[in-house]
Short mmCIF file of C-alpha atoms in Angstrom, two decimals:
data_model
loop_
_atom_site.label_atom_id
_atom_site.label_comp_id
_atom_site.label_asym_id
_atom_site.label_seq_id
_atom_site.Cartn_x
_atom_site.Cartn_y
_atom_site.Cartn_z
CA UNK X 1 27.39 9.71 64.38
CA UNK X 2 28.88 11.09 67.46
CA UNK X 3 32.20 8.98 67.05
CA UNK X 4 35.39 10.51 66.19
CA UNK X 5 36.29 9.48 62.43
CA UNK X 6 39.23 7.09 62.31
CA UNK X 7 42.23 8.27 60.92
CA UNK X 8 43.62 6.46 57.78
CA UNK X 9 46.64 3.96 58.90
CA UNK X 10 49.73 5.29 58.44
CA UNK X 11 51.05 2.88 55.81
CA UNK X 12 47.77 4.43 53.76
CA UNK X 13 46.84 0.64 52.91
CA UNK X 14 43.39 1.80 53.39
CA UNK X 15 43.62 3.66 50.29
CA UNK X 16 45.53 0.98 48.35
CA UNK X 17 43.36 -0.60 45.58
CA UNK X 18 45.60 -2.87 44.41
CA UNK X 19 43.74 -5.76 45.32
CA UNK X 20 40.57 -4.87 44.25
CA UNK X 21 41.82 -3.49 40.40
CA UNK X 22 43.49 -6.70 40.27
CA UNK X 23 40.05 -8.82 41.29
CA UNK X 24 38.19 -6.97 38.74
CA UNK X 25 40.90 -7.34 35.44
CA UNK X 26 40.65 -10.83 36.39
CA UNK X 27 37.18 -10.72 36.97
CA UNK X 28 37.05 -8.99 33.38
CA UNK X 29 38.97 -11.36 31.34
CA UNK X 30 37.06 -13.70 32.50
CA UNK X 31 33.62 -13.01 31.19
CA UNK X 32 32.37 -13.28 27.55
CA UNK X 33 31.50 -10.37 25.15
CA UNK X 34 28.23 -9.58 26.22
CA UNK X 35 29.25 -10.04 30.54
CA UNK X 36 32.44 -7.73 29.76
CA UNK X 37 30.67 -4.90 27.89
CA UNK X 38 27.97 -4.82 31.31
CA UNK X 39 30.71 -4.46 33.31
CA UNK X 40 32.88 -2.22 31.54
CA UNK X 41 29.47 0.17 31.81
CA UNK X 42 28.88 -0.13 35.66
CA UNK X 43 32.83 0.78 35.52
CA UNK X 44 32.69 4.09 33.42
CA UNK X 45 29.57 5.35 35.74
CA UNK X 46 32.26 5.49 38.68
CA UNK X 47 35.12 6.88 36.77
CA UNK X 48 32.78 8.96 34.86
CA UNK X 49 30.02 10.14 36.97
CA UNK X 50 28.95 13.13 35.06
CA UNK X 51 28.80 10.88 32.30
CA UNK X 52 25.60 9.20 32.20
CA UNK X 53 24.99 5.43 31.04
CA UNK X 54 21.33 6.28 29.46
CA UNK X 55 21.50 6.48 25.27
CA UNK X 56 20.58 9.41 23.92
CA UNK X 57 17.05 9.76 22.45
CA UNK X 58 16.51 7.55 18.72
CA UNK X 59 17.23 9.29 15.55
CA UNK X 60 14.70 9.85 13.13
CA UNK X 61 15.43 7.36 9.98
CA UNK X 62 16.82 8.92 6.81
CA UNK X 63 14.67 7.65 4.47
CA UNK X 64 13.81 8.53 0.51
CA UNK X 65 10.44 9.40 0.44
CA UNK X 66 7.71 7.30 2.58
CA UNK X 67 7.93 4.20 4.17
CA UNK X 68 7.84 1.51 1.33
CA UNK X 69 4.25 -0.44 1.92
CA UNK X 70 3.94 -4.05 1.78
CA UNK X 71 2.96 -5.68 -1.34
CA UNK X 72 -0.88 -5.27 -2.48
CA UNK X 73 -1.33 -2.92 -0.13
CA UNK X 74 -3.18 0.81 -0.91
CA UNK X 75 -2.64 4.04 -0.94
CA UNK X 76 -3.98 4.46 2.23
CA UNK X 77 -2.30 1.53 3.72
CA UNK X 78 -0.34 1.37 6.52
CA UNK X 79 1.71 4.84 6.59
CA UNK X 80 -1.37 6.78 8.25
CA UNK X 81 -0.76 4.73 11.13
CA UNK X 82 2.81 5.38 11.67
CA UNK X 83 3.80 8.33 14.31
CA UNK X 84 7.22 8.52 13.98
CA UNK X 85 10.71 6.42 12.74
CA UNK X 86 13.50 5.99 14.57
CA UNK X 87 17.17 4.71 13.61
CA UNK X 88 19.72 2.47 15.29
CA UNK X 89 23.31 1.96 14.05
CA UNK X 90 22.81 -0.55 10.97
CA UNK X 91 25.52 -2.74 11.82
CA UNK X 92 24.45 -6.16 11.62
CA UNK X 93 22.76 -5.74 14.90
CA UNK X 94 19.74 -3.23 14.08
CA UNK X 95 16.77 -5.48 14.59
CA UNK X 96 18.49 -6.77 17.80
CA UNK X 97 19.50 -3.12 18.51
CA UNK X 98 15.70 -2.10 17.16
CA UNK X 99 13.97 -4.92 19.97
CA UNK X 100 16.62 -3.53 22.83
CA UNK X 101 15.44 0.07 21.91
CA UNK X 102 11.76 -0.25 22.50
CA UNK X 103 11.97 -2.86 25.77
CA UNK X 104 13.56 0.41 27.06
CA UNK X 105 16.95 -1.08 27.75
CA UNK X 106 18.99 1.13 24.77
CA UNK X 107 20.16 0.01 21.64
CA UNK X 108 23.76 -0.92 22.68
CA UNK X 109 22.07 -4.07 24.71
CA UNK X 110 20.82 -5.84 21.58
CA UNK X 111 24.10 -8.40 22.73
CA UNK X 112 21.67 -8.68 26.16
CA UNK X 113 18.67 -9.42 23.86
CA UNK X 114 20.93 -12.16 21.86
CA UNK X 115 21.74 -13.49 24.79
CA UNK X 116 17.99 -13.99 26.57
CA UNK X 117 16.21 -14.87 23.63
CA UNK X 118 18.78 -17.98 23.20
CA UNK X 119 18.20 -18.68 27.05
CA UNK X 120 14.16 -18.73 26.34
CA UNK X 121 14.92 -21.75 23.60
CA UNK X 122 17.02 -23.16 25.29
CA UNK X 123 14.73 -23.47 28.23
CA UNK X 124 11.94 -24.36 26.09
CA UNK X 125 13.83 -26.72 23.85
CA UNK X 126 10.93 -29.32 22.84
CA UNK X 127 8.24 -26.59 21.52
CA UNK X 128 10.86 -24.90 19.51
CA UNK X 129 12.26 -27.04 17.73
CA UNK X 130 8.70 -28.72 16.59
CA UNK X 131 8.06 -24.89 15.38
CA UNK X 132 11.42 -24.47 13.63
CA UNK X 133 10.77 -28.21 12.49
CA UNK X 134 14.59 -29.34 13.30
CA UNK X 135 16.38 -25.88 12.23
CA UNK X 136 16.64 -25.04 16.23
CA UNK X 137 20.73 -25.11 16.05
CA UNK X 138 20.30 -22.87 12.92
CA UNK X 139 18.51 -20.30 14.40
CA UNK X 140 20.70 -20.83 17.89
CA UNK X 141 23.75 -19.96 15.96
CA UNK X 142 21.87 -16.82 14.37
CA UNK X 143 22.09 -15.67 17.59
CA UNK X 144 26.23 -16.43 18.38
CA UNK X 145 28.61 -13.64 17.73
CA UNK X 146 31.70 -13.42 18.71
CA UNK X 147 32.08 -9.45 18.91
CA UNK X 148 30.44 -6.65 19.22
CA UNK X 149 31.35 -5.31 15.28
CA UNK X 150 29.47 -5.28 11.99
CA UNK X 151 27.70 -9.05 12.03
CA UNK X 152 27.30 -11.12 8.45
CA UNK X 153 23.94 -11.60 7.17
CA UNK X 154 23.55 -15.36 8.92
CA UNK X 155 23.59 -12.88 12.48
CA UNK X 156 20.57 -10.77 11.32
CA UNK X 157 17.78 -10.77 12.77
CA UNK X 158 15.33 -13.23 10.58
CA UNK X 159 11.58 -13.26 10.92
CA UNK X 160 9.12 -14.83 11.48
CA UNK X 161 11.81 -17.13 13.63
CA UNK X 162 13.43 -14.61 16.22
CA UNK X 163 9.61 -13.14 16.19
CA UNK X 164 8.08 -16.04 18.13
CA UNK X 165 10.77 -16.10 20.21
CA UNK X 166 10.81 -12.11 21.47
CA UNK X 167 6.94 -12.13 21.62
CA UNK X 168 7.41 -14.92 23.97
CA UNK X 169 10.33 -14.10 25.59
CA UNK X 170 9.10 -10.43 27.22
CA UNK X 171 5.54 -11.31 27.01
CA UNK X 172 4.74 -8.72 24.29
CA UNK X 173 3.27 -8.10 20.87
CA UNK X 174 5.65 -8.27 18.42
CA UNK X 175 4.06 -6.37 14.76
CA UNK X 176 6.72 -6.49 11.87
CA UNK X 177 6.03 -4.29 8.53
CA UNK X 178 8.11 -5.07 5.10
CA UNK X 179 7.90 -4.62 1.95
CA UNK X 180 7.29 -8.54 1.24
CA UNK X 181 6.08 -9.10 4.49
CA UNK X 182 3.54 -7.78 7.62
CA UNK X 183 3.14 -9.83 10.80
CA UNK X 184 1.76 -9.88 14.41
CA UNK X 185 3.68 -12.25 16.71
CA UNK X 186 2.27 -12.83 20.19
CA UNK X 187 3.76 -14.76 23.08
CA UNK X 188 3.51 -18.59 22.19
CA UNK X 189 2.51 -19.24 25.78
CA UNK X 190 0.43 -17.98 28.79
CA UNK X 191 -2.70 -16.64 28.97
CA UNK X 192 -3.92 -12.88 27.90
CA UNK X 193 -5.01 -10.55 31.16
CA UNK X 194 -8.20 -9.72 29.38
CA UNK X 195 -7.54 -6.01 29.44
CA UNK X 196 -5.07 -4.65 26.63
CA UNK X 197 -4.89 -1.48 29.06
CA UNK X 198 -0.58 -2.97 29.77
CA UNK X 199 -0.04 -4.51 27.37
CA UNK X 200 3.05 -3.55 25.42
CA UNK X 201 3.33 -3.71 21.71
CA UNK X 202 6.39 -3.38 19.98
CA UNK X 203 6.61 -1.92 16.01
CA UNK X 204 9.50 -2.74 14.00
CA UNK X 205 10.39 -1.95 10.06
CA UNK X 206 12.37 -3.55 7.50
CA UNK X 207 13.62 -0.50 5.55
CA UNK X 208 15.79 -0.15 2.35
CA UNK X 209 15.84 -3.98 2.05
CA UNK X 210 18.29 -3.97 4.73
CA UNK X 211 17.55 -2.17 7.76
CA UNK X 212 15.82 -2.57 10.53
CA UNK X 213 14.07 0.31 12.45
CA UNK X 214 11.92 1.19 15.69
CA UNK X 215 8.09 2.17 14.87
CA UNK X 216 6.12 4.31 16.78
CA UNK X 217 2.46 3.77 15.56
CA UNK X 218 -0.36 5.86 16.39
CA UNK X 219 -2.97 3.90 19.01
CA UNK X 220 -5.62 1.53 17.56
CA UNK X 221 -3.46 0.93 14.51
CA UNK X 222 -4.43 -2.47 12.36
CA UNK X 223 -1.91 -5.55 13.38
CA UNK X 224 -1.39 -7.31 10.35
CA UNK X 225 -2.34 -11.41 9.81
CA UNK X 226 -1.26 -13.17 13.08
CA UNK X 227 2.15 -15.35 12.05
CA UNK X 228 1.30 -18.79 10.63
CA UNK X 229 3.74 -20.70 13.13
CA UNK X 230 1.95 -18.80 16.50
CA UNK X 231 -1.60 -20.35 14.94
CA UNK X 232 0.00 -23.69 14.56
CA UNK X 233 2.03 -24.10 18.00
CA UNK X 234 0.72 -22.05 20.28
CA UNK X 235 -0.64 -23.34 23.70
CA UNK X 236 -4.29 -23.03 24.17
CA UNK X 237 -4.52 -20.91 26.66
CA UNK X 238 -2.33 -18.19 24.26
CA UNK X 239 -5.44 -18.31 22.01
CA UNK X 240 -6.63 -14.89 23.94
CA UNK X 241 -4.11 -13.02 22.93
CA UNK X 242 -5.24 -12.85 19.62
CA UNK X 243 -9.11 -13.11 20.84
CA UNK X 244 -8.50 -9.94 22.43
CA UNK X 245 -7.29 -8.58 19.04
CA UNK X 246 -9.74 -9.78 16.27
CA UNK X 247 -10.96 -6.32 15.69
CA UNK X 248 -7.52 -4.73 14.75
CA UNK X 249 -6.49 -7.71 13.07
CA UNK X 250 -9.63 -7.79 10.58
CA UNK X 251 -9.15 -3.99 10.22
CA UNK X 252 -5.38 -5.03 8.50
CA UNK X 253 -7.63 -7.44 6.61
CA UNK X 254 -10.04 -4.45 5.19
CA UNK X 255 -7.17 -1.84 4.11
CA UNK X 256 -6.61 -4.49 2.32
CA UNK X 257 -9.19 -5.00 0.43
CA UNK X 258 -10.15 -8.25 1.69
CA UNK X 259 -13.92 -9.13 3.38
CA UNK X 260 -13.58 -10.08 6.99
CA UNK X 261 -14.54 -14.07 7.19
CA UNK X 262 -16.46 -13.87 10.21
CA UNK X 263 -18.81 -10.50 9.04
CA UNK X 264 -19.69 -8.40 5.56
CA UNK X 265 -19.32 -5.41 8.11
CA UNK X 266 -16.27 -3.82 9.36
CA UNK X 267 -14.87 -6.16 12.69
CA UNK X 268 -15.58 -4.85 16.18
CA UNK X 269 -16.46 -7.99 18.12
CA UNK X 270 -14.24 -10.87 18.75
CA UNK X 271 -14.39 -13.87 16.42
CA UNK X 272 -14.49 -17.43 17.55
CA UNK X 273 -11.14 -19.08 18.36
CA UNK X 274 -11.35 -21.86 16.57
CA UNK X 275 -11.32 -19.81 13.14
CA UNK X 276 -7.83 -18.72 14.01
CA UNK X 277 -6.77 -21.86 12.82
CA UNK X 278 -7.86 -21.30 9.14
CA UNK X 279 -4.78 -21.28 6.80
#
């Protein structure tokens, strides 16, 4: 700290950033869609730096009226249960851009979120194609785009498919509510912790017939029926996830008017795991 600062050279190629500029276009023009828009981001923070790379906080949903319940369900249904509805730009992209939301990355990473969840089949090849019974380069190509604009219907998000895969992928609870259809989607592998204390649970809901939106549900809420593919395909030792569970998923069961099959009283203890094979 004591040393005299060097003076810049006289020819100032200390200051020249001609190499570097040039290193990075090429570096650029290099990289697909997904590596160019990261990059172009960790650019603007130094050009920009009172800019800031953080979205800004979800928009509430413009909806008509309430949230559309699923079919057969009650008045009282599910809607009690939600906290709040957010929106993301309905582009193609929302349920990608819904998933990148709550993981806490921001909505304009739902190319990220393509990009892993294809790396988790990939790297898991065998067990997902035996649960998309031979569709695997379908739902691969789902996941293709080749920009970053408005996608065509085949690039939507599609449950229950792309739900196995994100449960798995970020080791989460996946709960989907539509008008058609309600499901819980846990991670197809590894064991539950045995506390539910961490574990994160992500709400999404198919609005409009169209849309895709972040849910923020108040805590206890019912998960709805467990998605038939996770029951069929799941490794053994994923059975706790849903053991640790049975008492919000029979709650689902009683809004809906149906009798739990374990008990004729309302669910609080877990149920035995082999009964989460019933069809």
């Amino acid at each position: 700290m004591e040393c005299e600062l060097t003076q810049d050279t006289k020819d100032g190629s200390e200051l020249d950033m001609s190499t570097e500029m040039n290193a990075l276009w090429k570096r650029f023009r290099s990289l697909d869609v997904i590596g160019k828009r990261v990059l172009k981001s960790k650019v603007r923070e130094l050009a920009f730096p009172s800019t800031s790379s953080i979205c800004p906080p979800p928009e509430k949903v413009k909806t008509k009226g309430r949230v559309k319940k699923s079919k057969g369900m009650k008045p009282d249904g599910y809607d009690p249960y939600i906290d709040d509805i957010f929106d993301v730009a309905a582009d193609g992209n929302c349920g990608f851009r819904a998933i990148a939301l709550l993981l806490g990355f921001g909505e304009e990473c739902s190319s990220l979120v393509r990009k892993r969840l294809d790396q988790e089949i990939v790297s898991h090849i065998t067990p997902y194609d035996r649960l998309f019974i031979g569709r695997i380069k379908e739902v691969r190509d789902s996941l293709m785009i080749s920009g970053l604009g408005v996608q065509p219907m085949d690039k939507w998000l599609s449950i229950p498919d792309m739900g196995y895969v994100i449960a798995t992928t970020y080791n989460i609870i996946l709960v989907t509510f539509g008008l058609t259809f309600s499901m819980t989607f846990f991670p197809m592998r590894g064991s539950h912790s045995g506390s539910t204390k961490n574990d994160r649970i992500c709400c999404i809901g198919f609005v409009n017939e169209n849309h895709w939106v972040p849910l923020r549900m108040k805590d206890g809420f019912p998960m709805p029926d467990i998605a038939p593919g996770w029951k069929q395909y799941r490794t053994n030792e994923a059975t706790s996830w849903a053991i640790a569970y049975t008492g919000r998923l029979q709650h689902w069961g009683y809004l809906l008017g149906r009798l739990s099959r374990v008990t004729q009283n309302p669910p609080t203890e877990p149920v035995d795991a082999m009964s989460l094979d019933e069809p």
